[in-house]
Coordinates of N, CA and C in Angstrom, one line a residue:
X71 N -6.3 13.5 8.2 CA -5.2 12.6 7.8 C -5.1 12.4 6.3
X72 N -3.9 12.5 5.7 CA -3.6 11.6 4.6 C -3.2 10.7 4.3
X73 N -3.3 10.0 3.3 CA -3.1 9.1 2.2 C -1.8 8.8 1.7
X74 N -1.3 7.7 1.3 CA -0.4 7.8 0.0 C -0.3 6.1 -0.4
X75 N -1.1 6.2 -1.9 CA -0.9 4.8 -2.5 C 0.2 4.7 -3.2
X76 N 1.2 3.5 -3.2 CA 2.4 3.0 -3.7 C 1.9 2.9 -5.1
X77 N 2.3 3.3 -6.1 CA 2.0 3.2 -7.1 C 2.8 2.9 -8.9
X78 N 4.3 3.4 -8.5 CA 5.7 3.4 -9.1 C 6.5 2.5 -9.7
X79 N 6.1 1.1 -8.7 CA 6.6 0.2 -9.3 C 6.3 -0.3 -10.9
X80 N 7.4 -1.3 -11.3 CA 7.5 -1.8 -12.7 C 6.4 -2.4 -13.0
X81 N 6.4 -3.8 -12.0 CA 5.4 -5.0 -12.3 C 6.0 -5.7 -13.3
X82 N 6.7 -6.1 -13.2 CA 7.9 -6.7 -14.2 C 7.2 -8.2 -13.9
X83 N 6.6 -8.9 -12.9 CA 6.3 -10.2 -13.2 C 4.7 -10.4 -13.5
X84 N 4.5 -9.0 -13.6 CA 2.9 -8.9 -14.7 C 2.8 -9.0 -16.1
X85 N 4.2 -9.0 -16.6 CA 4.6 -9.2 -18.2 C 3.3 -10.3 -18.6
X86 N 2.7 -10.2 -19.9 CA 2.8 -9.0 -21.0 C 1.4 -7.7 -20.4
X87 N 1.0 -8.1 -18.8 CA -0.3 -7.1 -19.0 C 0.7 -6.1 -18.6
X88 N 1.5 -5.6 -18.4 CA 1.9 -4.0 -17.1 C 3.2 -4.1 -18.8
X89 N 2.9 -4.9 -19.9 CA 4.0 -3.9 -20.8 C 3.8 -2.7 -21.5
X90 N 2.7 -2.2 -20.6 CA 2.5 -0.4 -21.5 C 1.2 -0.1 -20.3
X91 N 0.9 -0.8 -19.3 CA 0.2 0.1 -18.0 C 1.0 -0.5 -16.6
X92 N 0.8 0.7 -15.9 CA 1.2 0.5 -14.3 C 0.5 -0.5 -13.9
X93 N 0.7 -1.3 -12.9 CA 0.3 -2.6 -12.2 C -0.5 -2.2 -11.4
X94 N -1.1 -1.2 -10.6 CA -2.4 -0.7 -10.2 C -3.4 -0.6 -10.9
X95 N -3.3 -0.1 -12.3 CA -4.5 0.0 -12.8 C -5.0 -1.6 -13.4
X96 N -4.6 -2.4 -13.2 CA -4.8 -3.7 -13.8 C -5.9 -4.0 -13.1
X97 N -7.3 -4.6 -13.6 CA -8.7 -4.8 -13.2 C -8.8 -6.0 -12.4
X98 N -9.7 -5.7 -11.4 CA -10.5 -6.6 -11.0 C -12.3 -6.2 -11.0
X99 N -13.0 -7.5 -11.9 CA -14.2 -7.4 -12.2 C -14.1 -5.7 -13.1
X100 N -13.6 -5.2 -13.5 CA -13.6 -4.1 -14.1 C -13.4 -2.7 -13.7
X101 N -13.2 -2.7 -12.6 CA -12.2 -1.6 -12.0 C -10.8 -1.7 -11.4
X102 N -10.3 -0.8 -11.9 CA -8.2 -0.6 -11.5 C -8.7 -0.8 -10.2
X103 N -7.6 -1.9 -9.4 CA -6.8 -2.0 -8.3 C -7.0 -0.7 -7.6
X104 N -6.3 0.4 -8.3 CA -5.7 1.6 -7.5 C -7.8 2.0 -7.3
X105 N -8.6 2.2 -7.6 CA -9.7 2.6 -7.0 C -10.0 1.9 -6.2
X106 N -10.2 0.7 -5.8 CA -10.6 0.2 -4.9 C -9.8 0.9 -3.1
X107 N -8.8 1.2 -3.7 CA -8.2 2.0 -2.7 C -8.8 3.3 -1.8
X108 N -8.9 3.5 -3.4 CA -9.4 5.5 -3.7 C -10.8 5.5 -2.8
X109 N -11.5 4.3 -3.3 CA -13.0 4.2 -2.7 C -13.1 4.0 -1.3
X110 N -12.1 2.8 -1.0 CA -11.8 2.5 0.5 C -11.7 3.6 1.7
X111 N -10.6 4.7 1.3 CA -10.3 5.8 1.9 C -11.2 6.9 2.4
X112 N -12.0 6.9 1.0 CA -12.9 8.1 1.2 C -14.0 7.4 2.2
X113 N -14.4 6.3 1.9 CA -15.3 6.0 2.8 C -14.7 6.0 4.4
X114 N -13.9 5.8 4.6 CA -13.4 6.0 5.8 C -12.7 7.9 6.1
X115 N -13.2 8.4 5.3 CA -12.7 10.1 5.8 C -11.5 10.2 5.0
X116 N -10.9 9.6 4.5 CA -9.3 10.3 4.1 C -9.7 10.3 2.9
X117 N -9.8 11.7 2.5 CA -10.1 12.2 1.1 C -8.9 13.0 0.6
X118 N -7.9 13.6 1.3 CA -6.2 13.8 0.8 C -5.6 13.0 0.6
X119 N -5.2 12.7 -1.2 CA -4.5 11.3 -1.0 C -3.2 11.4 -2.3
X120 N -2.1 11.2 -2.5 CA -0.9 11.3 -2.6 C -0.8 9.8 -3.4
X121 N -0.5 9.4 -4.6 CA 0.1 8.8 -5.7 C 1.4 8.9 -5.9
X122 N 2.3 8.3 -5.9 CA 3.6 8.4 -6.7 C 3.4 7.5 -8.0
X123 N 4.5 8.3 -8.7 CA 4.1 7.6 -10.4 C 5.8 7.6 -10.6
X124 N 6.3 6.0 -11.8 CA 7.0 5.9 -12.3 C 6.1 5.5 -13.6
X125 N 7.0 4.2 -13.7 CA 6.2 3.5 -15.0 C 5.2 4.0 -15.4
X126 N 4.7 4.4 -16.8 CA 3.3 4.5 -17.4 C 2.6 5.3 -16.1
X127 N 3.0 6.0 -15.6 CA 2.3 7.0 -14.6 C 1.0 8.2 -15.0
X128 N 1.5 8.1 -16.8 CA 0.8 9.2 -16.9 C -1.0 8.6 -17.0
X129 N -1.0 7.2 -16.8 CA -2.3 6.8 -17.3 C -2.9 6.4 -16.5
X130 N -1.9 7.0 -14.9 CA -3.1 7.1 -13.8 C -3.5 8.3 -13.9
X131 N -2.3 9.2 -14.1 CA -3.2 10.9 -14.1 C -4.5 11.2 -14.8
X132 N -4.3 10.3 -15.8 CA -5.3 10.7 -17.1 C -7.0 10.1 -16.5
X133 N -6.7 8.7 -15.8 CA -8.0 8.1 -15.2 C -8.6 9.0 -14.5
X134 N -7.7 9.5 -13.0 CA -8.1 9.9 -11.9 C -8.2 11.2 -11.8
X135 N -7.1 12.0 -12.6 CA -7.5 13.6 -12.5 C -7.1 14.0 -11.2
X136 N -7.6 15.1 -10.9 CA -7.2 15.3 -9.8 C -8.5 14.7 -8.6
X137 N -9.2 14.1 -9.0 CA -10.0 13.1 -7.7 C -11.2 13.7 -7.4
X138 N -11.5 14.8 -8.4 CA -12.8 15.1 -8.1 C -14.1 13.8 -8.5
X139 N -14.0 13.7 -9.4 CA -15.3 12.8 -9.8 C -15.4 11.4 -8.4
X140 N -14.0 11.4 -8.0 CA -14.4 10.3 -6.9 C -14.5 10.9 -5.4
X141 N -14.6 12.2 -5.2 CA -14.8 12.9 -4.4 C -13.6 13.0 -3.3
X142 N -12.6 13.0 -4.0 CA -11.3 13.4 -3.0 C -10.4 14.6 -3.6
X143 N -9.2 14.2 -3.2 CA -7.9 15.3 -3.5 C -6.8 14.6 -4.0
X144 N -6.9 14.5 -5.2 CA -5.3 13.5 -5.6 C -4.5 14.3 -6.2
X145 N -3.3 14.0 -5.1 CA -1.8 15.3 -5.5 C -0.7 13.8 -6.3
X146 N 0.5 14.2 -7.2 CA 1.0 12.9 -7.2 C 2.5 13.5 -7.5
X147 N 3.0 12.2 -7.0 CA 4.6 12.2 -6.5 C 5.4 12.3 -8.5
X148 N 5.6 12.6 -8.7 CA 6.9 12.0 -9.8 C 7.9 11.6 -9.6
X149 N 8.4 10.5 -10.1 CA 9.8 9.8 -10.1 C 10.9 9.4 -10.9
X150 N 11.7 9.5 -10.8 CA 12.6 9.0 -11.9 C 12.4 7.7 -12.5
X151 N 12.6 7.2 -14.5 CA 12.0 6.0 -14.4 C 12.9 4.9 -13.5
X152 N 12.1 3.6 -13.1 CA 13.1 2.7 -12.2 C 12.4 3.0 -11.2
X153 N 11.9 4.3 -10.5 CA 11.3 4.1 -9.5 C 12.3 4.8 -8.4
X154 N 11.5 5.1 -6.9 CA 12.5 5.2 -5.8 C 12.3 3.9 -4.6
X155 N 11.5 2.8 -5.4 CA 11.5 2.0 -4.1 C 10.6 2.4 -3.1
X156 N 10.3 1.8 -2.0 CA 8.7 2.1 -0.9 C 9.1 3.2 -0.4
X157 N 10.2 3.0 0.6 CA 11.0 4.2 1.3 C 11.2 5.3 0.3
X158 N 11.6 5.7 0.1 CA 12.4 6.4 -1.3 C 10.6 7.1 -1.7
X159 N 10.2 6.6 -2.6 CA 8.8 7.2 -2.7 C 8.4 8.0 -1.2
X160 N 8.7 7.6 -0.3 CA 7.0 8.2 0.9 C 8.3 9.2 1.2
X161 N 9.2 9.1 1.2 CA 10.2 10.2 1.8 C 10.4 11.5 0.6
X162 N 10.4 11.2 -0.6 CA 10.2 12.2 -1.6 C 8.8 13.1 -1.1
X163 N 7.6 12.3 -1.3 CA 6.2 12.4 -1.2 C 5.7 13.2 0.5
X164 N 7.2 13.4 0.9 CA 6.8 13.6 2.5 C 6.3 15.5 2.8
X165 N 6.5 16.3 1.6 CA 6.7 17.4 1.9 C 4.6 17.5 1.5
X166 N 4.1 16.8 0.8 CA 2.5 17.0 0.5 C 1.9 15.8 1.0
X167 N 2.7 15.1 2.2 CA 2.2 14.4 3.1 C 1.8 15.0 4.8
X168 N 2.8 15.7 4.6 CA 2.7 16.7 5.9 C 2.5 17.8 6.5
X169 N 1.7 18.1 6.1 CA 1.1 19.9 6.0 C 0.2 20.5 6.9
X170 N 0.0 19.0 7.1 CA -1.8 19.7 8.2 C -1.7 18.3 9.2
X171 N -0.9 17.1 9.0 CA -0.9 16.5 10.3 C 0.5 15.1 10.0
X172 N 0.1 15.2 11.4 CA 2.1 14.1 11.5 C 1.5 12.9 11.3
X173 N 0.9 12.2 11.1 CA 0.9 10.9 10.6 C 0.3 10.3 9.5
X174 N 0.4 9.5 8.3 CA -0.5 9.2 6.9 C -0.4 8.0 6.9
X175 N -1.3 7.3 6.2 CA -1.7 6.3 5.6 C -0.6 6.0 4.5
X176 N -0.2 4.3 4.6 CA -0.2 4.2 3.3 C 0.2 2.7 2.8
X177 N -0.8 2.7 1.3 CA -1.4 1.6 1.1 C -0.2 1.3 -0.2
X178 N 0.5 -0.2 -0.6 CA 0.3 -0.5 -1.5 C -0.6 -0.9 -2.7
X179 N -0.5 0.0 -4.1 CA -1.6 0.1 -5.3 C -1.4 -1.1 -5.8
X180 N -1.0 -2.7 -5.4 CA -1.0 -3.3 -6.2 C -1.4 -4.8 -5.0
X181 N -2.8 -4.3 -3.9 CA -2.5 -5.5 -3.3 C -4.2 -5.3 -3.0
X182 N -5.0 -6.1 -3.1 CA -6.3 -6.4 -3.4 C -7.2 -6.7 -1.7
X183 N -7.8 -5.8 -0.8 CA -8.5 -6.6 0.0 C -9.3 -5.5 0.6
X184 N -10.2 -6.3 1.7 CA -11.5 -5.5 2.4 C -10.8 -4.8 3.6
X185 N -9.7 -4.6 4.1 CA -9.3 -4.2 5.3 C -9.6 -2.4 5.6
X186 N -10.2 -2.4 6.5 CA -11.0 -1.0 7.1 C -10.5 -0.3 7.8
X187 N -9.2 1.2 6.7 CA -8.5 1.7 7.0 C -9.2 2.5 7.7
X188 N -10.2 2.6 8.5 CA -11.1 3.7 9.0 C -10.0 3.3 10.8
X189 N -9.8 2.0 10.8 CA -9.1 1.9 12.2 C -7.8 2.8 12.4
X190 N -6.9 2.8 11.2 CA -6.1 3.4 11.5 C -6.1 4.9 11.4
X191 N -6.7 5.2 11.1 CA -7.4 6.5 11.1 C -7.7 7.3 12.8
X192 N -8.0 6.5 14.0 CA -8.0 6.6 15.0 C -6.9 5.7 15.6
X193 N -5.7 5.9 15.4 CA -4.3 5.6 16.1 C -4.0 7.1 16.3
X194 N -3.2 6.9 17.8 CA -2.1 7.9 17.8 C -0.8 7.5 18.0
X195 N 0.1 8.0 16.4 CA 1.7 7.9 17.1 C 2.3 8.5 17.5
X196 N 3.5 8.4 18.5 CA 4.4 9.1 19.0 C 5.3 9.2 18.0
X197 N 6.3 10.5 18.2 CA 7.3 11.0 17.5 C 8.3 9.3 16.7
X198 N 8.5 9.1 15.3 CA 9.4 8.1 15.2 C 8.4 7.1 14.9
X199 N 7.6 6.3 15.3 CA 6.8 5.2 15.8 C 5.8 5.1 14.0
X200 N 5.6 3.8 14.2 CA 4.9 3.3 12.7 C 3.9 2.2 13.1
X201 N 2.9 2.0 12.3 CA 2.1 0.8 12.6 C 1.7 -0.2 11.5
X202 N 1.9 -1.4 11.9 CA 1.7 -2.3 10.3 C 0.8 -3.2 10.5
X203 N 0.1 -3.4 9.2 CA -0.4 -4.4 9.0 C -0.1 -6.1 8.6
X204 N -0.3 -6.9 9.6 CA 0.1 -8.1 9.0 C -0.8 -9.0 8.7
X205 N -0.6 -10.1 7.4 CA -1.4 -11.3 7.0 C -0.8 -12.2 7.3
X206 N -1.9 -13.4 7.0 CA -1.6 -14.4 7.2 C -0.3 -14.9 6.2
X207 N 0.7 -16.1 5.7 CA 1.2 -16.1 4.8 C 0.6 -16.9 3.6
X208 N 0.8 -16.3 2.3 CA 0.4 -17.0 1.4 C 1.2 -18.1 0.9
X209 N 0.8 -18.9 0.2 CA 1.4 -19.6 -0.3 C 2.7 -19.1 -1.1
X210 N 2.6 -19.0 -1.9 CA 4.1 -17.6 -2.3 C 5.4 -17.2 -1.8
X211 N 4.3 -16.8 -0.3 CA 5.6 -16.4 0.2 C 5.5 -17.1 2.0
X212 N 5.5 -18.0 1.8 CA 6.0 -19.0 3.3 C 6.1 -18.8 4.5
X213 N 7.4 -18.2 4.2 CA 8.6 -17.9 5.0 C 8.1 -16.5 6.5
X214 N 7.0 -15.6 5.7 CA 6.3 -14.2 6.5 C 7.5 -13.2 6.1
X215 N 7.4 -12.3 7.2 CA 8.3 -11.0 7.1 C 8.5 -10.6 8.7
X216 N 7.1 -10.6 9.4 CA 7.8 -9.9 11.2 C 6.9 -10.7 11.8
X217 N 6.8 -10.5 13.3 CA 6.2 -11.5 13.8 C 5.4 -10.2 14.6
X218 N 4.6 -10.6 15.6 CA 3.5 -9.7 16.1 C 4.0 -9.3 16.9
X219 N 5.5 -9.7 17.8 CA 6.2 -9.3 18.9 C 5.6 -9.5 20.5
X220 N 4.4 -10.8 20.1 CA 4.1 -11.0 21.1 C 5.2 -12.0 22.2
X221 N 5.0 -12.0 23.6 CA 5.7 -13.0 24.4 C 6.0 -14.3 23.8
X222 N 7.1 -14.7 23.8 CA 6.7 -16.4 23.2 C 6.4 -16.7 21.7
X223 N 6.0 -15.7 20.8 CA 5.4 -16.1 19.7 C 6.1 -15.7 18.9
X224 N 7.1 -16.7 18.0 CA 8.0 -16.7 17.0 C 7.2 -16.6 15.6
X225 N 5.9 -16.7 15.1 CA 5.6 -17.0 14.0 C 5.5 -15.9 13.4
X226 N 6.1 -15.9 12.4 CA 6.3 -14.5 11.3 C 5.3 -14.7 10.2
X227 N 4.3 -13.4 10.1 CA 3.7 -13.0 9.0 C 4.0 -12.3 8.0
X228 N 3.2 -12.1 7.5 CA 3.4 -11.4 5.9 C 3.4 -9.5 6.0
X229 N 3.8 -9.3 5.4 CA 3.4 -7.5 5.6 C 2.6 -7.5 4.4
X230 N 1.7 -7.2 4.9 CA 0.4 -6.4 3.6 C 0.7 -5.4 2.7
X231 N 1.4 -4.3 3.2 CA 1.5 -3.2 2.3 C 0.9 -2.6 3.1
X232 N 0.5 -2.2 3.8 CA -0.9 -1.2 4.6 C -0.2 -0.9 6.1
X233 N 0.0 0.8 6.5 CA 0.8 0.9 7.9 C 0.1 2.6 7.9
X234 N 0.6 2.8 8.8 CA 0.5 4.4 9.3 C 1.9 4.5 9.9
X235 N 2.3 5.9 9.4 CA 3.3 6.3 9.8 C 4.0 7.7 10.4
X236 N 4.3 7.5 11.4 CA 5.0 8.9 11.9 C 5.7 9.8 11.0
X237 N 5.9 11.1 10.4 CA 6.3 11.3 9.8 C 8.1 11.3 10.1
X238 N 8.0 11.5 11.1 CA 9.8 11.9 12.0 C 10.0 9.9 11.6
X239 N 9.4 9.0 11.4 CA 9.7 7.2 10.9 C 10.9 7.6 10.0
X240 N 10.7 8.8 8.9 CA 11.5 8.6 7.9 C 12.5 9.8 8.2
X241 N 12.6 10.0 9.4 CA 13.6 11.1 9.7 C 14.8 10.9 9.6
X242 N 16.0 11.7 8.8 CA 17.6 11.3 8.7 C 18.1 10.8 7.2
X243 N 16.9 10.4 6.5 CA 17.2 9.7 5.4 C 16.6 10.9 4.0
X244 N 17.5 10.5 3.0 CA 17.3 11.6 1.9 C 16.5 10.5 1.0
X245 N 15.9 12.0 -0.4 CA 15.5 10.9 -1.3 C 16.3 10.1 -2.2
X246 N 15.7 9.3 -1.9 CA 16.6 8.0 -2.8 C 16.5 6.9 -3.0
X247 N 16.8 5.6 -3.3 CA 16.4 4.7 -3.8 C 16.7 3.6 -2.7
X248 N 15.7 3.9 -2.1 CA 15.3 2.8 -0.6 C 13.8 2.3 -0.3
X249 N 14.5 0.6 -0.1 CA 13.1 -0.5 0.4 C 13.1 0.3 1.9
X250 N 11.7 -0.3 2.2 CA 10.6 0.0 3.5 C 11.1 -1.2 4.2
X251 N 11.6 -2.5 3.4 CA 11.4 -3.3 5.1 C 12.8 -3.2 5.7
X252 N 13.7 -2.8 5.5 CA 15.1 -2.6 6.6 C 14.7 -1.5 7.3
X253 N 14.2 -0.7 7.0 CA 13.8 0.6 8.0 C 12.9 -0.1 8.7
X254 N 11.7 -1.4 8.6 CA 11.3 -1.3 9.9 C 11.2 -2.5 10.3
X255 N 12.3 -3.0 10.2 CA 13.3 -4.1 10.7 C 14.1 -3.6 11.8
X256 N 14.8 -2.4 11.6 CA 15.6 -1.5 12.3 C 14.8 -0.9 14.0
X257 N 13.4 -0.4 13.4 CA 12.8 0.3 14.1 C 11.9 -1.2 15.1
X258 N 11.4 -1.6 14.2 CA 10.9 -3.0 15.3 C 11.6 -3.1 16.1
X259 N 12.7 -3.6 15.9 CA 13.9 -3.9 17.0 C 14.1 -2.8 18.3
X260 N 13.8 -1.9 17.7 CA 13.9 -0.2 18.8 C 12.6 -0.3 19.3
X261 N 11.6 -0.7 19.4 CA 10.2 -1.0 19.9 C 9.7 0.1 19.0
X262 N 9.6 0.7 18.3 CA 8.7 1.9 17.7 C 7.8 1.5 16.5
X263 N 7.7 0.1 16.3 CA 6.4 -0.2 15.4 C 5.7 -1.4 16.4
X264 N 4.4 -0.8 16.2 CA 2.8 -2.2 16.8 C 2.5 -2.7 15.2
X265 N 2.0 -3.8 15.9 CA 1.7 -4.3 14.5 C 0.4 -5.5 14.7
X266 N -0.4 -5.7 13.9 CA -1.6 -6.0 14.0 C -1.8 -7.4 12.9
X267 N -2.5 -8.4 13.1 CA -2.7 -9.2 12.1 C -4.0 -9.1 11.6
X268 N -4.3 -9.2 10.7 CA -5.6 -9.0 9.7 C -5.4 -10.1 9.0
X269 N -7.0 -10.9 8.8 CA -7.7 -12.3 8.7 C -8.6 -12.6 7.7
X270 N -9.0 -11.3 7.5 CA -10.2 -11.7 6.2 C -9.5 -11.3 4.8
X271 N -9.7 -10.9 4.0 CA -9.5 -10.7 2.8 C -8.2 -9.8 2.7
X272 N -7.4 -10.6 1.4 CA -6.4 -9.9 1.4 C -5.4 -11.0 0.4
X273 N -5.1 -10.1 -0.8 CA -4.5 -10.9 -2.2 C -3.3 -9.9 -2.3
X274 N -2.0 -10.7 -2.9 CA -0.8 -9.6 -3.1 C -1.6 -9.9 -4.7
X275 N -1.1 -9.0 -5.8 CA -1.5 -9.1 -7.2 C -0.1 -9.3 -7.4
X276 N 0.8 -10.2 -7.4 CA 2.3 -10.1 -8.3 C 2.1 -10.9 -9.4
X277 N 1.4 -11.8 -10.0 CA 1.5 -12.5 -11.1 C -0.2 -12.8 -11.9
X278 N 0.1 -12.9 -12.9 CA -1.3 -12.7 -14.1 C -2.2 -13.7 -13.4
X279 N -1.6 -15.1 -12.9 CA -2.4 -16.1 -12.6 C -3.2 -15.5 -10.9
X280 N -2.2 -14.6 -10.1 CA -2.8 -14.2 -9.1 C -4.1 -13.3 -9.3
X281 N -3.9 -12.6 -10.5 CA -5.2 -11.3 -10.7 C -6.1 -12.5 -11.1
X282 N -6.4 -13.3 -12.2 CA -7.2 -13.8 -12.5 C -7.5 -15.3 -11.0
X283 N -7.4 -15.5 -10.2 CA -7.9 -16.1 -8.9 C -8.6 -14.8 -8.3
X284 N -8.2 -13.7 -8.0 CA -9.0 -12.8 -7.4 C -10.4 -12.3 -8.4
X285 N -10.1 -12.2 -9.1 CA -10.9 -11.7 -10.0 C -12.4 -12.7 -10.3
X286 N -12.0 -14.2 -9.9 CA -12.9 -15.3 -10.2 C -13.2 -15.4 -8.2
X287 N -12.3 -15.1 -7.4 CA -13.3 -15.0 -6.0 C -14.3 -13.8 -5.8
X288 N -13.9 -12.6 -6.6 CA -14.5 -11.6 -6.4 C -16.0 -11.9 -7.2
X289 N -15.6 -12.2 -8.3 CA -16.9 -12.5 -9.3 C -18.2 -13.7 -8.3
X290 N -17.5 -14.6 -7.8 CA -18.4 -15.9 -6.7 C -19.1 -14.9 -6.0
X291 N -18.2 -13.5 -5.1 CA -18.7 -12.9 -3.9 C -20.1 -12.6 -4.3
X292 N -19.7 -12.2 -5.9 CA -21.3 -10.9 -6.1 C -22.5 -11.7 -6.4
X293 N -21.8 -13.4 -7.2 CA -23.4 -14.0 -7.5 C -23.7 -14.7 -6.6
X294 N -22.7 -15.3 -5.4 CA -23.3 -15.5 -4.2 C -24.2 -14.4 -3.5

């Protein structure tokens, strides 16, 4: 199975750190965001892994290389600057996503936590069908995004950034400049996404004050 970390975006409310690097490579405890990913993966077997780059893109290539020193395969998307948006990215990115099997991973590079992609690694989807990850809501953002679709249960969580996906999910649609959650807004509704809530660790990075809270739990984890 493959990979593909979200990577593209501006980070426009990271100003002034993302005003000359991508918002992945921004540190915690002293390594880029985007590795903690890289590391996650491989430990779980997915060593083919797919980048898309807008903004300051070139200064992930320059880090990561092509993924030998961290013992994987890093292929990467190019994009126009501005970006293609979630959709838009994985649907460009779909032709060196799909070569050797129908379903990939894929993580947003700008969201900080322990979740153990090794589970979805053992899903099977049917043609069309997606699977997501949900959190709890943060403060931030209140309101959630989908609910678990269980009987009776109205309470809407957060989307993490973290799903597997059918490749035929993005079937019908060109590349272009399209968000992820109306597509599986659309498809929820059609029963073709499960969706899971996840409880332990798990930070969106959107603002300077959010990296530096992670960065000071992370720091407690190690001298605890």
């Amino acid at each position: 199975m493959k990979a593909m970390i979200l990577a593209a975006g501006r980070g426009k409310r990271m100003m002034p750190l993302t005003a000359d690097l991508p918002k992945p490579m921004l540190q915690v405890c002293g390594k880029p965001l985007i590795q903690y990913h890289i590391e996650r993966l491989k430990s779980a077997g997915v060593t083919d892994i797919v980048i898309n780059l807008a903004w300051q893109g070139n200064k992930i290539v320059r880090y990561f290389g092509d993924g030998t020193k961290y013992g994987v395969s890093i292929q990467y998307s190019y994009e126009p600057e501005g970006g293609l948006e979630t959709a838009g990215g994985i649907i460009q990115a779909l032709p060196l996503l799909c070569d050797s099997h129908e379903s990939f991973i894929v993580i947003n590079g700008d969201i900080f936590t322990d979740y153990d992609v090794h589970a979805l690694t053992q899903l099977v989807l049917q043609e069309g069908e997606a699977h997501i990850v949900l959190v709890e809501n943060p403060v931030h953002h209140p309101e959630g995004d989908f609910t678990l679709g269980l009987p009776n249960q109205e309470q809407r969580h957060t989307f993490s950034g973290i799903g597997l996906y059918h490749e035929s999910f993005f079937k019908g649609f060109n590349t272009e400049f399209l968000a992820l959650g109306p597509l599986l807004r659309t498809a929820i509704a059609d029963g073709r996404v499960s969706r899971e809530l996840y409880l332990n660790q798990w930070s969106d990075i959107g603002t300077p004050e959010r990296l530096e809270q992670i960065n000071q739990e992370v720091r407690s984890q190690y001298v605890g």
